[in-house]
């Protein structure tokens, strides 16, 4: 069965640098239209189901904003 | 639900004071991840410099000591000598280590002090607003070299790894860059290797990180990473200069 992943962003820590957006091999990340408490447009994921869990975004995030979870069956 | 990647407990929940896209955050994270993976957060002592990383003791979740400008290696040497069971590291930028602290780093390496130095080279003075550093590239603009650095006026940029690799007791010297996920993994391996050698008390260990300073360079964060790959890595080759078998 295809592995499924969940990507979580710490919205208020994000500074909207767009590095994660540029390194996603599936081009799933984008900057939100809303701003966070710092006034930056934080990164968000546009298609959660298409994430392949490669960790490229999390490895490049300078602000430790990204957590990745592997979903089990039924979750 | 299984965790694949989570922020390391080696970083405090405090928001860093670094600009968006600054490579300091990546360097902090991989050093702290390495310490966490070794179970060493409780026995690590860091010494932080003057520069953008002056506030690193708020972000790194280990015991830390603030140093005077450029003197972190002297302080770390003392700490390591009285605490031989601790992992001691300094975290210094190029304005701190390569200019005012050049004497301290050379002599710490020369004496074979058994701590590790993490050197963040972003080719500019970050905290004070983008002045020319000893590592600023030829042609690179800075607030004190508005038309770009020239050989005539400021000589050539200083290659710190190459300089330290000539010292016998600097047993591990490696330059890495933080420009893409593969390079970040390589950088993390270098940090682990340096800490292994420190624990074996073989001598002085040194890791240089080629880093981006988007704000002072005047580039968008993603373009700044490309600049590191194209321009900085051309002058500062990314490789291992010295290592020792354990």
GROMACS .gro file of C-alpha atoms in nm:
model
  321
    1UNK     CA    1   0.000   0.000   0.000
    2UNK     CA    2   0.116   0.352  -0.077
    3UNK     CA    3   0.264   0.528   0.225
    4UNK     CA    4   0.081   0.839   0.335
    5UNK     CA    5   0.237   1.132   0.516
    6UNK     CA    6   0.117   1.431   0.714
    7UNK     CA    7   0.314   1.753   0.708
    8UNK     CA    8   0.269   2.002   0.989
    9UNK     CA    9   0.395   2.359   0.991
   10UNK     CA   10   0.457   2.570   1.298
   11UNK     CA   11   0.282   2.869   1.140
   12UNK     CA   12   0.391   3.129   1.390
   13UNK     CA   13   0.760   3.030   1.376
   14UNK     CA   14   0.775   3.045   0.994
   15UNK     CA   15   0.942   3.352   0.841
   16UNK     CA   16   0.818   3.285   0.488
   17UNK     CA   17   1.166   3.247   0.335
   18UNK     CA   18   1.030   3.010   0.066
   19UNK     CA   19   1.331   2.775   0.084
   20UNK     CA   20   1.104   2.474   0.156
   21UNK     CA   21   0.876   2.579  -0.132
   22UNK     CA   22   1.169   2.570  -0.376
   23UNK     CA   23   1.304   2.232  -0.258
   24UNK     CA   24   0.978   2.030  -0.263
   25UNK     CA   25   1.032   1.779  -0.546
   26UNK     CA   26   0.654   1.750  -0.595
   27UNK     CA   27   0.593   2.129  -0.583
   28UNK     CA   28   0.333   2.087  -0.309
   29UNK     CA   29   0.429   2.380  -0.089
   30UNK     CA   30   0.325   2.744  -0.117
   31UNK     CA   31   0.304   3.057   0.093
   32UNK     CA   32  -0.028   3.120   0.263
   33UNK     CA   33  -0.230   3.429   0.167
   34UNK     CA   34  -0.293   3.502   0.536
   35UNK     CA   35  -0.013   3.635   0.755
   36UNK     CA   36   0.106   3.487   1.085
   37UNK     CA   37   0.160   3.664   1.417
   38UNK     CA   38   0.500   3.794   1.296
   39UNK     CA   39   0.348   3.939   0.980
   40UNK     CA   40   0.506   3.688   0.742
   41UNK     CA   41   0.318   3.473   0.490
   42UNK     CA   42   0.389   3.125   0.633
   43UNK     CA   43   0.449   2.816   0.420
   44UNK     CA   44   0.167   2.564   0.386
   45UNK     CA   45   0.101   2.243   0.194
   46UNK     CA   46  -0.143   2.255  -0.096
   47UNK     CA   47  -0.202   1.879  -0.142
   48UNK     CA   48  -0.146   1.678   0.175
   49UNK     CA   49  -0.217   1.339   0.011
   50UNK     CA   50   0.054   1.383  -0.252
   51UNK     CA   51   0.339   1.425   0.003
   52UNK     CA   52   0.605   1.154  -0.037
   53UNK     CA   53   0.773   1.217   0.301
   54UNK     CA   54   1.116   1.290   0.149
   55UNK     CA   55   1.203   1.546   0.425
   56UNK     CA   56   1.367   1.788   0.178
   57UNK     CA   57   1.161   2.076   0.318
   58UNK     CA   58   1.234   1.989   0.681
   59UNK     CA   59   1.609   1.948   0.617
   60UNK     CA   60   1.628   2.294   0.458
   61UNK     CA   61   1.397   2.483   0.699
   62UNK     CA   62   1.613   2.733   0.892
   63UNK     CA   63   1.353   2.774   1.166
   64UNK     CA   64   1.258   2.418   1.267
   65UNK     CA   65   0.898   2.477   1.156
   66UNK     CA   66   0.827   2.142   0.991
   67UNK     CA   67   0.721   1.808   1.139
   68UNK     CA   68   0.648   1.502   0.922
   69UNK     CA   69   0.442   1.201   1.030
   70UNK     CA   70   0.377   0.873   0.852
   71UNK     CA   71   0.009   0.784   0.873
   72UNK     CA   72  -0.096   0.431   0.954
   73UNK     CA   73  -0.388   0.251   0.794
   74UNK     CA   74  -0.725   0.405   0.878
   75UNK     CA   75  -0.579   0.737   0.996
   76UNK     CA   76   0.100   0.792   1.336
   77UNK     CA   77   0.478   0.756   1.324
   78UNK     CA   78   0.710   1.057   1.348
   79UNK     CA   79   0.940   1.081   1.047
   80UNK     CA   80   1.088   1.423   1.123
   81UNK     CA   81   1.035   1.645   1.424
   82UNK     CA   82   1.220   1.953   1.548
   83UNK     CA   83   1.509   1.847   1.774
   84UNK     CA   84   1.485   1.894   2.149
   85UNK     CA   85   1.834   2.045   2.119
   86UNK     CA   86   1.668   2.366   2.001
   87UNK     CA   87   1.462   2.572   2.248
   88UNK     CA   88   1.110   2.678   2.140
   89UNK     CA   89   1.230   3.041   2.122
   90UNK     CA   90   1.202   3.206   1.779
   91UNK     CA   91   1.549   3.272   1.642
   92UNK     CA   92   1.659   3.630   1.583
   93UNK     CA   93   1.796   3.544   1.237
   94UNK     CA   94   1.660   3.693   0.915
   95UNK     CA   95   1.434   3.482   0.691
   96UNK     CA   96   1.640   3.226   0.496
   97UNK     CA   97   1.957   3.268   0.705
   98UNK     CA   98   2.168   2.951   0.711
   99UNK     CA   99   2.244   2.992   1.082
  100UNK     CA  100   1.915   2.817   1.157
  101UNK     CA  101   2.013   2.509   0.953
  102UNK     CA  102   2.360   2.497   1.111
  103UNK     CA  103   2.212   2.528   1.462
  104UNK     CA  104   1.965   2.251   1.392
  105UNK     CA  105   2.211   1.995   1.253
  106UNK     CA  106   2.463   2.053   1.536
  107UNK     CA  107   2.189   2.009   1.795
  108UNK     CA  108   2.048   1.704   1.613
  109UNK     CA  109   2.394   1.544   1.624
  110UNK     CA  110   2.426   1.612   1.999
  111UNK     CA  111   2.076   1.476   2.059
  112UNK     CA  112   2.146   1.160   1.857
  113UNK     CA  113   2.457   1.100   2.068
  114UNK     CA  114   2.260   1.159   2.390
  115UNK     CA  115   2.503   1.441   2.465
  116UNK     CA  116   2.272   1.739   2.520
  117UNK     CA  117   2.330   1.711   2.895
  118UNK     CA  118   2.709   1.707   2.869
  119UNK     CA  119   2.773   1.954   2.588
  120UNK     CA  120   2.905   2.305   2.649
  121UNK     CA  121   2.898   2.562   2.369
  122UNK     CA  122   3.085   2.889   2.344
  123UNK     CA  123   2.921   3.152   2.125
  124UNK     CA  124   3.083   3.453   1.960
  125UNK     CA  125   3.007   3.814   1.891
  126UNK     CA  126   2.810   3.839   1.569
  127UNK     CA  127   2.465   3.730   1.455
  128UNK     CA  128   2.506   3.412   1.665
  129UNK     CA  129   2.552   3.619   1.982
  130UNK     CA  130   2.204   3.506   2.086
  131UNK     CA  131   2.267   3.137   2.011
  132UNK     CA  132   2.256   3.057   2.383
  133UNK     CA  133   1.883   3.139   2.370
  134UNK     CA  134   1.829   2.888   2.090
  135UNK     CA  135   2.064   2.598   2.163
  136UNK     CA  136   1.932   2.384   2.445
  137UNK     CA  137   2.272   2.306   2.603
  138UNK     CA  138   2.496   2.483   2.855
  139UNK     CA  139   2.655   2.781   2.687
  140UNK     CA  140   2.906   3.053   2.755
  141UNK     CA  141   2.926   3.391   2.584
  142UNK     CA  142   3.272   3.501   2.478
  143UNK     CA  143   3.440   3.826   2.391
  144UNK     CA  144   3.493   3.903   2.024
  145UNK     CA  145   3.702   3.631   1.859
  146UNK     CA  146   3.811   3.473   2.189
  147UNK     CA  147   3.575   3.177   2.191
  148UNK     CA  148   3.857   2.924   2.121
  149UNK     CA  149   4.053   3.047   2.426
  150UNK     CA  150   3.747   3.009   2.650
  151UNK     CA  151   3.655   2.670   2.503
  152UNK     CA  152   4.011   2.548   2.554
  153UNK     CA  153   3.988   2.632   2.925
  154UNK     CA  154   3.646   2.469   2.962
  155UNK     CA  155   3.759   2.152   2.785
  156UNK     CA  156   4.073   2.126   2.997
  157UNK     CA  157   3.883   2.139   3.325
  158UNK     CA  158   3.593   1.927   3.197
  159UNK     CA  159   3.758   1.643   3.004
  160UNK     CA  160   3.433   1.443   3.008
  161UNK     CA  161   3.226   1.713   2.835
  162UNK     CA  162   3.175   1.781   2.465
  163UNK     CA  163   3.288   2.136   2.403
  164UNK     CA  164   3.232   2.337   2.088
  165UNK     CA  165   3.261   2.694   1.967
  166UNK     CA  166   3.020   2.839   1.712
  167UNK     CA  167   3.174   3.136   1.532
  168UNK     CA  168   3.110   3.347   1.225
  169UNK     CA  169   3.368   3.467   0.975
  170UNK     CA  170   3.379   3.821   1.111
  171UNK     CA  171   3.459   3.677   1.452
  172UNK     CA  172   3.688   3.385   1.370
  173UNK     CA  173   3.871   3.498   1.056
  174UNK     CA  174   3.954   3.856   1.156
  175UNK     CA  175   3.971   3.955   1.523
  176UNK     CA  176   3.986   3.591   1.636
  177UNK     CA  177   4.242   3.467   1.382
  178UNK     CA  178   4.519   3.442   1.642
  179UNK     CA  179   4.303   3.249   1.890
  180UNK     CA  180   4.188   2.990   1.638
  181UNK     CA  181   4.537   2.933   1.497
  182UNK     CA  182   4.690   2.884   1.841
  183UNK     CA  183   4.403   2.667   1.969
  184UNK     CA  184   4.459   2.444   1.664
  185UNK     CA  185   4.834   2.459   1.710
  186UNK     CA  186   4.809   2.344   2.074
  187UNK     CA  187   4.570   2.068   1.965
  188UNK     CA  188   4.295   2.178   2.202
  189UNK     CA  189   4.039   1.900   2.212
  190UNK     CA  190   3.724   2.089   2.123
  191UNK     CA  191   3.535   2.140   1.798
  192UNK     CA  192   3.489   2.470   1.618
  193UNK     CA  193   3.189   2.524   1.391
  194UNK     CA  194   3.273   2.811   1.157
  195UNK     CA  195   2.991   2.986   0.973
  196UNK     CA  196   3.133   3.151   0.662
  197UNK     CA  197   2.887   3.381   0.489
  198UNK     CA  198   3.150   3.613   0.340
  199UNK     CA  199   3.023   3.925   0.516
  200UNK     CA  200   2.975   4.088   0.857
  201UNK     CA  201   2.609   4.010   0.920
  202UNK     CA  202   2.515   4.166   1.253
  203UNK     CA  203   2.671   4.506   1.195
  204UNK     CA  204   2.507   4.552   0.856
  205UNK     CA  205   2.709   4.398   0.575
  206UNK     CA  206   3.064   4.530   0.597
  207UNK     CA  207   3.349   4.358   0.411
  208UNK     CA  208   3.492   4.058   0.599
  209UNK     CA  209   3.828   3.881   0.542
  210UNK     CA  210   3.623   3.617   0.358
  211UNK     CA  211   3.435   3.856   0.125
  212UNK     CA  212   3.487   3.746  -0.235
  213UNK     CA  213   3.660   3.956  -0.501
  214UNK     CA  214   3.393   4.168  -0.670
  215UNK     CA  215   3.138   4.110  -0.394
  216UNK     CA  216   2.967   4.428  -0.278
  217UNK     CA  217   2.964   4.527   0.088
  218UNK     CA  218   2.883   4.851   0.268
  219UNK     CA  219   3.258   4.915   0.300
  220UNK     CA  220   3.330   4.809  -0.060
  221UNK     CA  221   3.042   4.963  -0.251
  222UNK     CA  222   3.182   4.883  -0.594
  223UNK     CA  223   3.292   4.536  -0.487
  224UNK     CA  224   3.607   4.410  -0.315
  225UNK     CA  225   3.925   4.460  -0.514
  226UNK     CA  226   4.260   4.280  -0.483
  227UNK     CA  227   4.439   4.614  -0.500
  228UNK     CA  228   4.256   4.757  -0.199
  229UNK     CA  229   4.185   4.452   0.022
  230UNK     CA  230   4.388   4.158  -0.104
  231UNK     CA  231   4.248   3.809  -0.145
  232UNK     CA  232   3.978   3.640   0.069
  233UNK     CA  233   4.113   3.423   0.351
  234UNK     CA  234   4.067   3.046   0.317
  235UNK     CA  235   4.052   2.935   0.680
  236UNK     CA  236   4.026   2.558   0.625
  237UNK     CA  237   4.333   2.556   0.399
  238UNK     CA  238   4.525   2.759   0.658
  239UNK     CA  239   4.432   2.534   0.952
  240UNK     CA  240   4.493   2.215   0.752
  241UNK     CA  241   4.866   2.299   0.755
  242UNK     CA  242   4.871   2.267   1.136
  243UNK     CA  243   4.961   1.916   1.255
  244UNK     CA  244   4.731   1.912   1.558
  245UNK     CA  245   4.424   2.022   1.359
  246UNK     CA  246   4.336   1.658   1.296
  247UNK     CA  247   3.996   1.705   1.134
  248UNK     CA  248   3.927   1.993   0.895
  249UNK     CA  249   3.629   1.986   0.659
  250UNK     CA  250   3.431   2.242   0.461
  251UNK     CA  251   3.064   2.179   0.390
  252UNK     CA  252   2.780   2.391   0.252
  253UNK     CA  253   2.415   2.420   0.350
  254UNK     CA  254   2.261   2.470   0.007
  255UNK     CA  255   2.046   2.164  -0.059
  256UNK     CA  256   1.916   1.857   0.130
  257UNK     CA  257   2.203   1.632   0.013
  258UNK     CA  258   2.465   1.885   0.127
  259UNK     CA  259   2.286   1.929   0.460
  260UNK     CA  260   2.308   1.551   0.517
  261UNK     CA  261   2.679   1.563   0.426
  262UNK     CA  262   2.729   1.851   0.669
  263UNK     CA  263   2.563   1.651   0.944
  264UNK     CA  264   2.796   1.356   0.879
  265UNK     CA  265   3.093   1.593   0.910
  266UNK     CA  266   2.963   1.725   1.245
  267UNK     CA  267   2.927   1.368   1.376
  268UNK     CA  268   3.278   1.280   1.259
  269UNK     CA  269   3.426   1.589   1.427
  270UNK     CA  270   3.250   1.506   1.754
  271UNK     CA  271   3.369   1.141   1.731
  272UNK     CA  272   3.730   1.263   1.700
  273UNK     CA  273   3.684   1.509   1.985
  274UNK     CA  274   3.554   1.229   2.209
  275UNK     CA  275   3.857   1.019   2.116
  276UNK     CA  276   4.076   1.318   2.224
  277UNK     CA  277   4.281   1.311   1.905
  278UNK     CA  278   4.321   1.686   1.864
  279UNK     CA  279   4.152   1.998   1.733
  280UNK     CA  280   3.850   1.952   1.504
  281UNK     CA  281   3.705   2.211   1.268
  282UNK     CA  282   3.400   2.223   1.041
  283UNK     CA  283   3.335   2.522   0.812
  284UNK     CA  284   2.981   2.581   0.681
  285UNK     CA  285   2.940   2.789   0.364
  286UNK     CA  286   2.626   2.982   0.449
  287UNK     CA  287   2.390   3.234   0.297
  288UNK     CA  288   2.325   3.587   0.425
  289UNK     CA  289   2.028   3.690   0.204
  290UNK     CA  290   1.964   4.021   0.383
  291UNK     CA  291   2.314   4.167   0.357
  292UNK     CA  292   2.387   4.020   0.014
  293UNK     CA  293   2.058   4.164  -0.113
  294UNK     CA  294   1.929   3.838  -0.260
  295UNK     CA  295   1.609   3.642  -0.203
  296UNK     CA  296   1.682   3.340   0.023
  297UNK     CA  297   1.662   3.084  -0.259
  298UNK     CA  298   1.886   3.294  -0.487
  299UNK     CA  299   2.133   3.338  -0.201
  300UNK     CA  300   2.169   2.958  -0.174
  301UNK     CA  301   2.240   2.944  -0.550
  302UNK     CA  302   2.503   3.216  -0.504
  303UNK     CA  303   2.676   3.004  -0.238
  304UNK     CA  304   2.685   2.707  -0.478
  305UNK     CA  305   2.804   2.906  -0.778
  306UNK     CA  306   3.034   3.172  -0.635
  307UNK     CA  307   3.142   3.075  -0.286
  308UNK     CA  308   3.201   2.705  -0.353
  309UNK     CA  309   3.415   2.803  -0.655
  310UNK     CA  310   3.662   2.988  -0.431
  311UNK     CA  311   3.611   2.782  -0.114
  312UNK     CA  312   3.615   2.417  -0.229
  313UNK     CA  313   3.377   2.193  -0.038
  314UNK     CA  314   3.580   1.893   0.076
  315UNK     CA  315   3.757   1.720   0.359
  316UNK     CA  316   4.106   1.859   0.414
  317UNK     CA  317   4.224   1.639   0.698
  318UNK     CA  318   4.091   1.350   0.895
  319UNK     CA  319   4.224   1.086   1.127
  320UNK     CA  320   4.142   0.719   1.163
  321UNK     CA  321   3.975   0.624   1.490
   0.00000   0.00000   0.00000
